[in-house]
mmCIF file of C-alpha atoms and ligand atoms in Angstrom:
data_model
loop_
_atom_site.group_PDB
_atom_site.id
_atom_site.type_symbol
_atom_site.label_atom_id
_atom_site.label_comp_id
_atom_site.label_asym_id
_atom_site.label_seq_id
_atom_site.Cartn_x
_atom_site.Cartn_y
_atom_site.Cartn_z
ATOM 1 C CA UNK A 1 91.503 125.446 77.443
ATOM 2 C CA UNK A 2 94.919 127.051 77.527
ATOM 3 C CA UNK A 3 98.196 124.892 77.925
ATOM 4 C CA UNK A 4 101.546 125.839 78.360
ATOM 5 C CA UNK A 5 104.469 123.834 77.227
ATOM 6 C CA UNK A 6 107.838 124.437 78.663
ATOM 7 C CA UNK A 7 109.877 123.500 75.398
ATOM 8 C CA UNK A 8 109.350 122.428 71.903
ATOM 9 C CA UNK A 9 108.462 118.798 72.117
ATOM 10 C CA UNK A 10 107.692 116.169 69.340
ATOM 11 C CA UNK A 11 104.674 116.883 67.162
ATOM 12 C CA UNK A 12 102.804 113.656 68.309
ATOM 13 C CA UNK A 13 102.394 115.470 71.522
ATOM 14 C CA UNK A 14 101.895 119.123 70.231
ATOM 15 C CA UNK A 15 99.578 118.171 67.647
ATOM 16 C CA UNK A 16 97.309 116.504 70.027
ATOM 17 C CA UNK A 17 97.259 119.503 72.454
ATOM 18 C CA UNK A 18 96.763 121.914 69.351
ATOM 19 C CA UNK A 19 93.650 119.899 68.201
ATOM 20 C CA UNK A 20 92.087 120.500 71.614
ATOM 21 C CA UNK A 21 93.405 123.699 73.270
ATOM 22 C CA UNK A 22 95.042 127.068 72.881
ATOM 23 C CA UNK A 23 98.738 126.200 73.260
ATOM 24 C CA UNK A 24 101.721 128.345 74.070
ATOM 25 C CA UNK A 25 105.216 126.815 73.873
ATOM 26 C CA UNK A 26 108.484 128.152 75.332
ATOM 27 C CA UNK A 27 110.536 128.407 71.990
ATOM 28 C CA UNK A 28 114.160 128.631 73.315
ATOM 29 C CA UNK A 29 116.604 125.554 73.480
ATOM 30 C CA UNK A 30 117.162 126.491 77.326
ATOM 31 C CA UNK A 31 114.402 126.285 79.938
ATOM 32 C CA UNK A 32 112.582 129.357 80.941
ATOM 33 C CA UNK A 33 113.546 130.797 84.161
ATOM 34 C CA UNK A 34 110.734 131.144 86.933
ATOM 35 C CA UNK A 35 109.471 134.608 85.749
ATOM 36 C CA UNK A 36 109.613 133.571 82.161
ATOM 37 C CA UNK A 37 107.658 130.545 83.013
ATOM 38 C CA UNK A 38 105.069 132.387 85.023
ATOM 39 C CA UNK A 39 104.670 134.803 82.181
ATOM 40 C CA UNK A 40 104.359 132.144 79.488
ATOM 41 C CA UNK A 41 101.755 130.111 81.672
ATOM 42 C CA UNK A 42 99.647 133.237 82.932
ATOM 43 C CA UNK A 43 96.044 132.008 82.704
ATOM 44 C CA UNK A 44 96.935 128.279 81.659
ATOM 45 C CA UNK A 45 94.822 125.381 82.742
ATOM 46 C CA UNK A 46 97.445 122.985 82.234
ATOM 47 C CA UNK A 47 101.323 122.846 82.250
ATOM 48 C CA UNK A 48 103.336 120.394 80.229
ATOM 49 C CA UNK A 49 106.766 120.459 81.885
ATOM 50 C CA UNK A 50 110.255 118.853 81.581
ATOM 51 C CA UNK A 51 112.557 117.664 84.327
ATOM 52 C CA UNK A 52 114.375 121.013 83.979
ATOM 53 C CA UNK A 53 111.418 122.820 85.524
ATOM 54 C CA UNK A 54 111.179 123.051 89.336
ATOM 55 C CA UNK A 55 107.354 122.968 90.236
ATOM 56 C CA UNK A 56 106.511 124.002 93.661
ATOM 57 C CA UNK A 57 103.958 125.856 95.959
ATOM 58 C CA UNK A 58 105.586 129.082 95.000
ATOM 59 C CA UNK A 59 105.085 128.452 91.249
ATOM 60 C CA UNK A 60 101.642 127.068 91.657
ATOM 61 C CA UNK A 61 100.647 130.243 93.869
ATOM 62 C CA UNK A 62 101.763 132.515 90.974
ATOM 63 C CA UNK A 63 99.628 130.289 88.526
ATOM 64 C CA UNK A 64 96.469 129.836 90.337
ATOM 65 C CA UNK A 65 94.500 128.568 87.112
ATOM 66 C CA UNK A 66 96.884 125.542 86.647
ATOM 67 C CA UNK A 67 94.840 122.254 87.365
ATOM 68 C CA UNK A 68 97.523 119.731 86.120
ATOM 69 C CA UNK A 69 101.053 119.512 85.911
ATOM 70 C CA UNK A 70 102.226 116.850 83.245
ATOM 71 C CA UNK A 71 105.677 116.115 83.377
ATOM 72 C CA UNK A 72 107.274 114.691 80.330
ATOM 73 C CA UNK A 73 109.600 112.260 82.141
ATOM 74 C CA UNK A 74 109.222 109.068 84.347
ATOM 75 C CA UNK A 75 111.200 110.703 87.114
ATOM 76 C CA UNK A 76 109.385 113.451 88.991
ATOM 77 C CA UNK A 77 111.933 114.723 91.635
ATOM 78 C CA UNK A 78 111.611 118.240 90.027
ATOM 79 C CA UNK A 79 107.946 118.315 91.240
ATOM 80 C CA UNK A 80 106.736 118.958 94.795
ATOM 81 C CA UNK A 81 103.911 116.509 94.528
ATOM 82 C CA UNK A 82 102.598 117.238 98.167
ATOM 83 C CA UNK A 83 102.434 121.081 97.260
ATOM 84 C CA UNK A 84 100.454 120.174 93.993
ATOM 85 C CA UNK A 85 97.987 117.803 95.923
ATOM 86 C CA UNK A 86 97.556 120.416 98.561
ATOM 87 C CA UNK A 87 96.359 122.892 95.893
ATOM 88 C CA UNK A 88 94.259 120.374 94.067
ATOM 89 C CA UNK A 89 96.589 120.091 91.037
ATOM 90 C CA UNK A 90 97.091 116.905 89.356
ATOM 91 C CA UNK A 91 100.522 115.532 88.602
ATOM 92 C CA UNK A 92 101.095 113.151 85.703
ATOM 93 C CA UNK A 93 104.226 111.538 84.399
ATOM 94 C CA UNK A 94 105.322 109.260 81.391
ATOM 95 C CA UNK A 95 106.421 105.879 82.772
ATOM 96 C CA UNK A 96 106.694 102.598 80.725
ATOM 97 C CA UNK A 97 107.204 104.181 77.337
ATOM 98 C CA UNK A 98 110.697 105.062 77.876
ATOM 99 C CA UNK A 99 111.741 101.619 79.870
ATOM 100 C CA UNK A 100 113.388 99.880 76.994
ATOM 101 C CA UNK A 101 115.155 102.888 75.422
ATOM 102 C CA UNK A 102 116.682 103.902 78.689
ATOM 103 C CA UNK A 103 117.791 100.310 79.338
ATOM 104 C CA UNK A 104 119.443 100.446 75.784
ATOM 105 C CA UNK A 105 121.410 103.407 76.866
ATOM 106 C CA UNK A 106 122.494 101.980 80.211
ATOM 107 C CA UNK A 107 123.825 99.000 78.441
ATOM 108 C CA UNK A 108 125.392 101.234 75.747
ATOM 109 C CA UNK A 109 127.207 103.053 78.395
ATOM 110 C CA UNK A 110 128.332 99.850 80.076
ATOM 111 C CA UNK A 111 129.819 98.540 76.980
ATOM 112 C CA UNK A 112 131.238 101.741 75.718
ATOM 113 C CA UNK A 113 133.156 102.256 79.172
ATOM 114 C CA UNK A 114 134.368 98.635 79.318
ATOM 115 C CA UNK A 115 135.478 98.481 75.778
ATOM 116 C CA UNK A 116 136.847 102.123 75.652
ATOM 117 C CA UNK A 117 134.815 103.122 72.735
ATOM 118 C CA UNK A 118 135.014 106.990 72.946
ATOM 119 C CA UNK A 119 138.742 106.920 74.043
ATOM 120 C CA UNK A 120 139.752 104.785 71.114
ATOM 121 C CA UNK A 121 137.774 106.735 68.594
ATOM 122 C CA UNK A 122 139.390 109.914 69.796
ATOM 123 C CA UNK A 123 142.772 108.431 69.201
ATOM 124 C CA UNK A 124 141.730 107.485 65.563
ATOM 125 C CA UNK A 125 140.340 110.942 65.123
ATOM 126 C CA UNK A 126 143.516 112.459 66.175
ATOM 127 C CA UNK A 127 145.682 110.482 63.753
ATOM 128 C CA UNK A 128 146.986 108.184 66.523
ATOM 129 C CA UNK A 129 146.024 104.778 64.952
ATOM 130 C CA UNK A 130 149.405 103.478 63.871
ATOM 131 C CA UNK A 131 149.170 99.598 64.214
ATOM 132 C CA UNK A 132 147.370 96.677 65.759
ATOM 133 C CA UNK A 133 148.407 96.994 69.527
ATOM 134 C CA UNK A 134 148.499 93.889 71.324
ATOM 135 C CA UNK A 135 148.612 95.910 74.642
ATOM 136 C CA UNK A 136 146.416 98.776 73.427
ATOM 137 C CA UNK A 137 142.931 99.574 74.793
ATOM 138 C CA UNK A 138 142.509 96.696 77.025
ATOM 139 C CA UNK A 139 139.304 96.552 79.151
ATOM 140 C CA UNK A 140 137.258 94.229 81.131
ATOM 141 C CA UNK A 141 135.007 91.643 79.344
ATOM 142 C CA UNK A 142 131.310 92.324 79.552
ATOM 143 C CA UNK A 143 130.026 88.962 78.649
ATOM 144 C CA UNK A 144 130.152 86.436 81.629
ATOM 145 C CA UNK A 145 130.952 89.230 84.200
ATOM 146 C CA UNK A 146 128.747 90.161 87.213
ATOM 147 C CA UNK A 147 126.349 92.959 86.968
ATOM 148 C CA UNK A 148 124.830 94.472 90.117
ATOM 149 C CA UNK A 149 121.563 96.294 89.446
ATOM 150 C CA UNK A 150 120.555 98.842 92.051
ATOM 151 C CA UNK A 151 116.720 99.110 91.977
ATOM 152 C CA UNK A 152 114.849 96.303 90.007
ATOM 153 C CA UNK A 153 111.917 98.314 88.983
ATOM 154 C CA UNK A 154 110.855 98.616 85.236
ATOM 155 C CA UNK A 155 114.077 99.880 83.921
ATOM 156 C CA UNK A 156 116.310 97.610 86.149
ATOM 157 C CA UNK A 157 114.434 94.701 84.870
ATOM 158 C CA UNK A 158 114.950 95.669 81.322
ATOM 159 C CA UNK A 159 118.657 95.907 81.926
ATOM 160 C CA UNK A 160 118.680 92.581 83.433
ATOM 161 C CA UNK A 161 116.869 91.029 80.391
ATOM 162 C CA UNK A 162 119.840 92.601 78.178
ATOM 163 C CA UNK A 163 122.529 91.412 80.573
ATOM 164 C CA UNK A 164 121.224 87.775 80.165
ATOM 165 C CA UNK A 165 121.858 88.010 76.700
ATOM 166 C CA UNK A 166 125.537 88.539 77.498
ATOM 167 C CA UNK A 167 125.607 85.529 79.916
ATOM 168 C CA UNK A 168 126.061 87.929 82.803
ATOM 169 C CA UNK A 169 125.515 86.931 86.551
ATOM 170 C CA UNK A 170 123.038 89.404 87.808
ATOM 171 C CA UNK A 171 122.663 90.504 91.266
ATOM 172 C CA UNK A 172 120.184 93.058 92.399
ATOM 173 C CA UNK A 173 119.199 95.039 95.525
ATOM 174 C CA UNK A 174 115.819 96.569 95.985
ATOM 175 C CA UNK A 175 113.568 97.921 98.728
ATOM 176 C CA UNK A 176 112.142 94.467 98.969
ATOM 177 C CA UNK A 177 113.063 91.106 97.626
ATOM 178 C CA UNK A 178 111.232 90.047 94.370
ATOM 179 C CA UNK A 179 111.154 86.155 94.463
ATOM 180 C CA UNK A 180 108.941 86.080 91.206
ATOM 181 C CA UNK A 181 111.483 88.157 89.382
ATOM 182 C CA UNK A 182 114.359 86.159 90.799
ATOM 183 C CA UNK A 183 112.986 83.193 88.958
ATOM 184 C CA UNK A 184 111.894 84.881 86.002
ATOM 185 C CA UNK A 185 115.052 86.975 85.328
ATOM 186 C CA UNK A 186 117.721 84.626 86.960
ATOM 187 C CA UNK A 187 118.647 87.417 89.344
ATOM 188 C CA UNK A 188 120.145 87.017 92.935
ATOM 189 C CA UNK A 189 119.407 89.487 95.727
ATOM 190 C CA UNK A 190 122.153 91.071 97.804
ATOM 191 C CA UNK A 191 122.042 94.079 100.167
ATOM 192 C CA UNK A 192 123.790 96.986 98.687
ATOM 193 C CA UNK A 193 127.021 96.365 100.405
ATOM 194 C CA UNK A 194 127.173 92.860 99.051
ATOM 195 C CA UNK A 195 126.112 93.906 95.658
ATOM 196 C CA UNK A 196 128.930 96.630 95.473
ATOM 197 C CA UNK A 197 131.520 94.129 96.782
ATOM 198 C CA UNK A 198 130.770 91.327 94.160
ATOM 199 C CA UNK A 199 129.828 93.201 91.022
ATOM 200 C CA UNK A 200 131.961 93.864 88.044
ATOM 201 C CA UNK A 201 129.442 96.453 86.811
ATOM 202 C CA UNK A 202 127.062 98.386 88.985
ATOM 203 C CA UNK A 203 124.067 100.017 87.312
ATOM 204 C CA UNK A 204 121.746 102.417 89.185
ATOM 205 C CA UNK A 205 118.127 102.417 88.498
ATOM 206 C CA UNK A 206 116.486 104.094 91.728
ATOM 207 C CA UNK A 207 114.372 107.175 91.655
ATOM 208 C CA UNK A 208 115.817 110.288 93.350
ATOM 209 C CA UNK A 209 114.285 110.326 96.871
ATOM 210 C CA UNK A 210 115.337 111.722 100.072
ATOM 211 C CA UNK A 211 116.292 108.072 100.838
ATOM 212 C CA UNK A 212 118.513 107.647 97.638
ATOM 213 C CA UNK A 213 120.059 111.078 97.617
ATOM 214 C CA UNK A 214 123.860 110.451 98.089
ATOM 215 C CA UNK A 215 123.286 106.744 98.119
ATOM 216 C CA UNK A 216 126.539 106.075 96.577
ATOM 217 C CA UNK A 217 129.351 107.826 98.457
ATOM 218 C CA UNK A 218 132.881 107.309 99.566
ATOM 219 C CA UNK A 219 131.941 104.259 101.701
ATOM 220 C CA UNK A 220 130.140 102.577 98.927
ATOM 221 C CA UNK A 221 132.635 103.392 96.190
ATOM 222 C CA UNK A 222 135.461 101.953 98.484
ATOM 223 C CA UNK A 223 133.513 98.617 98.712
ATOM 224 C CA UNK A 224 133.381 98.287 94.944
ATOM 225 C CA UNK A 225 136.086 96.125 93.140
ATOM 226 C CA UNK A 226 139.217 98.049 91.716
ATOM 227 C CA UNK A 227 138.171 96.752 88.323
ATOM 228 C CA UNK A 228 134.620 97.844 88.489
ATOM 229 C CA UNK A 229 132.484 100.020 86.466
ATOM 230 C CA UNK A 230 129.746 102.384 87.690
ATOM 231 C CA UNK A 231 126.894 103.315 85.488
ATOM 232 C CA UNK A 232 124.257 105.885 86.346
ATOM 233 C CA UNK A 233 121.271 106.677 84.120
ATOM 234 C CA UNK A 234 118.945 107.406 86.902
ATOM 235 C CA UNK A 235 119.694 110.864 88.619
ATOM 236 C CA UNK A 236 122.927 112.596 89.237
ATOM 237 C CA UNK A 237 122.476 113.339 93.040
ATOM 238 C CA UNK A 238 122.133 109.627 93.738
ATOM 239 C CA UNK A 239 126.099 109.443 93.528
ATOM 240 C CA UNK A 240 128.135 111.887 95.548
ATOM 241 C CA UNK A 241 130.278 113.638 92.831
ATOM 242 C CA UNK A 242 133.148 114.495 94.977
ATOM 243 C CA UNK A 243 133.381 110.970 96.250
ATOM 244 C CA UNK A 244 133.167 109.598 92.684
ATOM 245 C CA UNK A 245 135.900 111.925 91.553
ATOM 246 C CA UNK A 246 138.267 110.503 94.430
ATOM 247 C CA UNK A 247 137.294 107.064 93.543
ATOM 248 C CA UNK A 248 138.368 107.594 89.972
ATOM 249 C CA UNK A 249 141.537 109.483 90.867
ATOM 250 C CA UNK A 250 142.546 106.950 93.457
ATOM 251 C CA UNK A 251 141.677 103.983 91.291
ATOM 252 C CA UNK A 252 139.118 102.546 93.573
ATOM 253 C CA UNK A 253 136.922 101.706 90.602
ATOM 254 C CA UNK A 254 138.018 101.285 86.895
ATOM 255 C CA UNK A 255 135.616 103.357 84.992
ATOM 256 C CA UNK A 256 132.372 105.328 85.063
ATOM 257 C CA UNK A 257 129.536 105.945 82.630
ATOM 258 C CA UNK A 258 127.277 108.740 83.505
ATOM 259 C CA UNK A 259 124.055 109.889 81.700
ATOM 260 C CA UNK A 260 123.120 111.952 84.628
ATOM 261 C CA UNK A 261 125.252 114.162 86.801
ATOM 262 C CA UNK A 262 125.315 116.564 89.972
ATOM 263 C CA UNK A 263 125.571 119.325 89.109
ATOM 264 C CA UNK A 264 123.664 118.779 85.703
ATOM 265 C CA UNK A 265 124.868 119.927 83.277
ATOM 266 C CA UNK A 266 128.342 119.079 84.368
ATOM 267 C CA UNK A 267 130.691 122.078 83.432
ATOM 268 C CA UNK A 268 133.040 121.235 80.595
ATOM 269 C CA UNK A 269 136.219 122.065 82.880
ATOM 270 C CA UNK A 270 134.947 119.540 85.610
ATOM 271 C CA UNK A 271 137.759 117.426 86.857
ATOM 272 C CA UNK A 272 135.747 114.377 86.151
ATOM 273 C CA UNK A 273 135.891 114.879 82.601
ATOM 274 C CA UNK A 274 139.736 114.839 82.600
ATOM 275 C CA UNK A 275 139.727 111.132 83.102
ATOM 276 C CA UNK A 276 139.775 108.826 80.004
ATOM 277 C CA UNK A 277 137.667 106.266 81.642
ATOM 278 C CA UNK A 278 134.815 108.440 82.614
ATOM 279 C CA UNK A 279 132.175 108.763 79.872
ATOM 280 C CA UNK A 280 129.368 111.256 80.105
ATOM 281 C CA UNK A 281 126.435 111.684 77.948
ATOM 282 C CA UNK A 282 124.027 114.772 78.268
ATOM 283 C CA UNK A 283 120.950 113.131 79.913
ATOM 284 C CA UNK A 284 119.924 111.262 76.574
ATOM 285 C CA UNK A 285 118.661 107.963 77.858
ATOM 286 C CA UNK A 286 115.244 108.344 76.437
ATOM 287 C CA UNK A 287 116.304 110.130 73.238
ATOM 288 C CA UNK A 288 115.120 107.675 70.498
ATOM 289 C CA UNK A 289 112.919 109.146 67.961
ATOM 290 C CA UNK A 290 110.161 106.652 68.779
ATOM 291 C CA UNK A 291 110.403 107.024 72.440
ATOM 292 C CA UNK A 292 110.508 110.882 72.777
ATOM 293 C CA UNK A 293 107.250 110.805 70.390
ATOM 294 C CA UNK A 294 105.603 108.440 72.817
ATOM 295 C CA UNK A 295 106.588 110.593 75.755
ATOM 296 C CA UNK A 296 105.227 113.555 74.140
ATOM 297 C CA UNK A 297 102.045 111.824 73.235
ATOM 298 C CA UNK A 298 101.519 110.446 76.748
ATOM 299 C CA UNK A 299 102.202 113.763 78.398
ATOM 300 C CA UNK A 300 99.611 115.359 76.131
ATOM 301 C CA UNK A 301 97.121 112.799 76.733
ATOM 302 C CA UNK A 302 97.584 113.149 80.524
ATOM 303 C CA UNK A 303 97.080 116.923 80.451
ATOM 304 C CA UNK A 304 94.149 116.727 78.083
ATOM 305 C CA UNK A 305 92.387 113.958 80.256
ATOM 306 C CA UNK A 306 92.498 115.878 83.335
ATOM 307 C CA UNK A 307 91.345 118.948 81.727
ATOM 308 C CA UNK A 308 88.325 117.017 80.298
ATOM 309 C CA UNK A 309 87.369 115.546 83.627
ATOM 310 C CA UNK A 310 88.548 112.153 82.399
ATOM 311 C CA UNK A 311 90.904 109.602 84.345
ATOM 312 C CA UNK A 312 94.604 110.432 82.839
ATOM 313 C CA UNK A 313 96.605 107.434 81.722
ATOM 314 C CA UNK A 314 99.323 108.116 84.443
ATOM 315 C CA UNK A 315 98.647 110.264 87.443
ATOM 316 C CA UNK A 316 100.587 110.369 90.695
ATOM 317 C CA UNK A 317 97.925 111.745 93.002
ATOM 318 C CA UNK A 318 94.583 110.582 91.666
ATOM 319 C CA UNK A 319 92.957 111.652 95.114
ATOM 320 C CA UNK A 320 92.891 115.180 93.437
ATOM 321 C CA UNK A 321 90.732 113.926 90.448
ATOM 322 C CA UNK A 322 88.165 112.301 92.762
ATOM 323 C CA UNK A 323 88.050 115.423 94.978
ATOM 324 C CA UNK A 324 87.178 117.601 91.761
ATOM 325 C CA UNK A 325 84.412 115.557 90.825
ATOM 326 C CA UNK A 326 83.077 115.049 94.299
HETATM 327 C C1 GLV B 401 114.295 111.121 82.334
HETATM 328 O O1 GLV B 401 115.325 111.322 83.090
HETATM 329 C C2 GLV B 401 112.938 110.831 82.820
HETATM 330 O O2 GLV B 401 112.879 110.738 84.142
HETATM 331 O O3 GLV B 401 112.166 110.665 82.136
#
């Protein structure tokens, strides 16, 4: 078996692969471009990819030996699943293992923006801390505020559990209402417009799909409260960046915390970064030692299971596996 891995990942995954297969790893800190990836993965049976790699019909046609694409991520908008299925290629992901760590980061961003942590630390570092300032660095309370969760999936629910500890009132919107979760988590359903109008904090937890691309634009941002804070730890293109910039510049909302952006990475001279109440982290929501190790391990288990003819723990198109064994 030959497996190509598109970046150095934790040993928890690489060791598993190396015990079972010949493994080639892209060694650079930046992702391979298409030609480099094709060269790396020439003759490979399996690909272990990251969200930075676009996997589509063209790539698969250039790598006809590949039987499985195992994405080390819960999101899979970088993969054309239909093109994979059409070619009998299994697509696997790493859900669940990153839920709590991602929710931790969403909450960290929410608190950091509201309490102006980075902005005030910048002042301390620049020698600007002169005294206790009764009017300095004021921001909205987190405890007792209203949080609107857009997408009450695994990560949205984990954010709701954290918010309960802060005595927040929690609203949610979702494709369908979730009466059981409403009772269990103490959350109330609103449609998107209602949620945006009532929430002090709005946190996005939907996958990027054609239906959610550009979900938060000018009209939605204008519905938000002038004191509100928007948090995005899902995918950048869910929010329209130009509209967000306008919202911040015009004071339609109070602050923004982004772990994902569009474009991604956001160039250092992007006008959004000039605003003190915009806090951006470089897509690090799952970046704890433990979670990245679990993601690598699960991604490795997925690829090995498919190549061994076993059922992989997390597969998006299991019909491909049935087809193989038929
Ligand atoms: C990260 O963004 C992931 O989808 O796992």
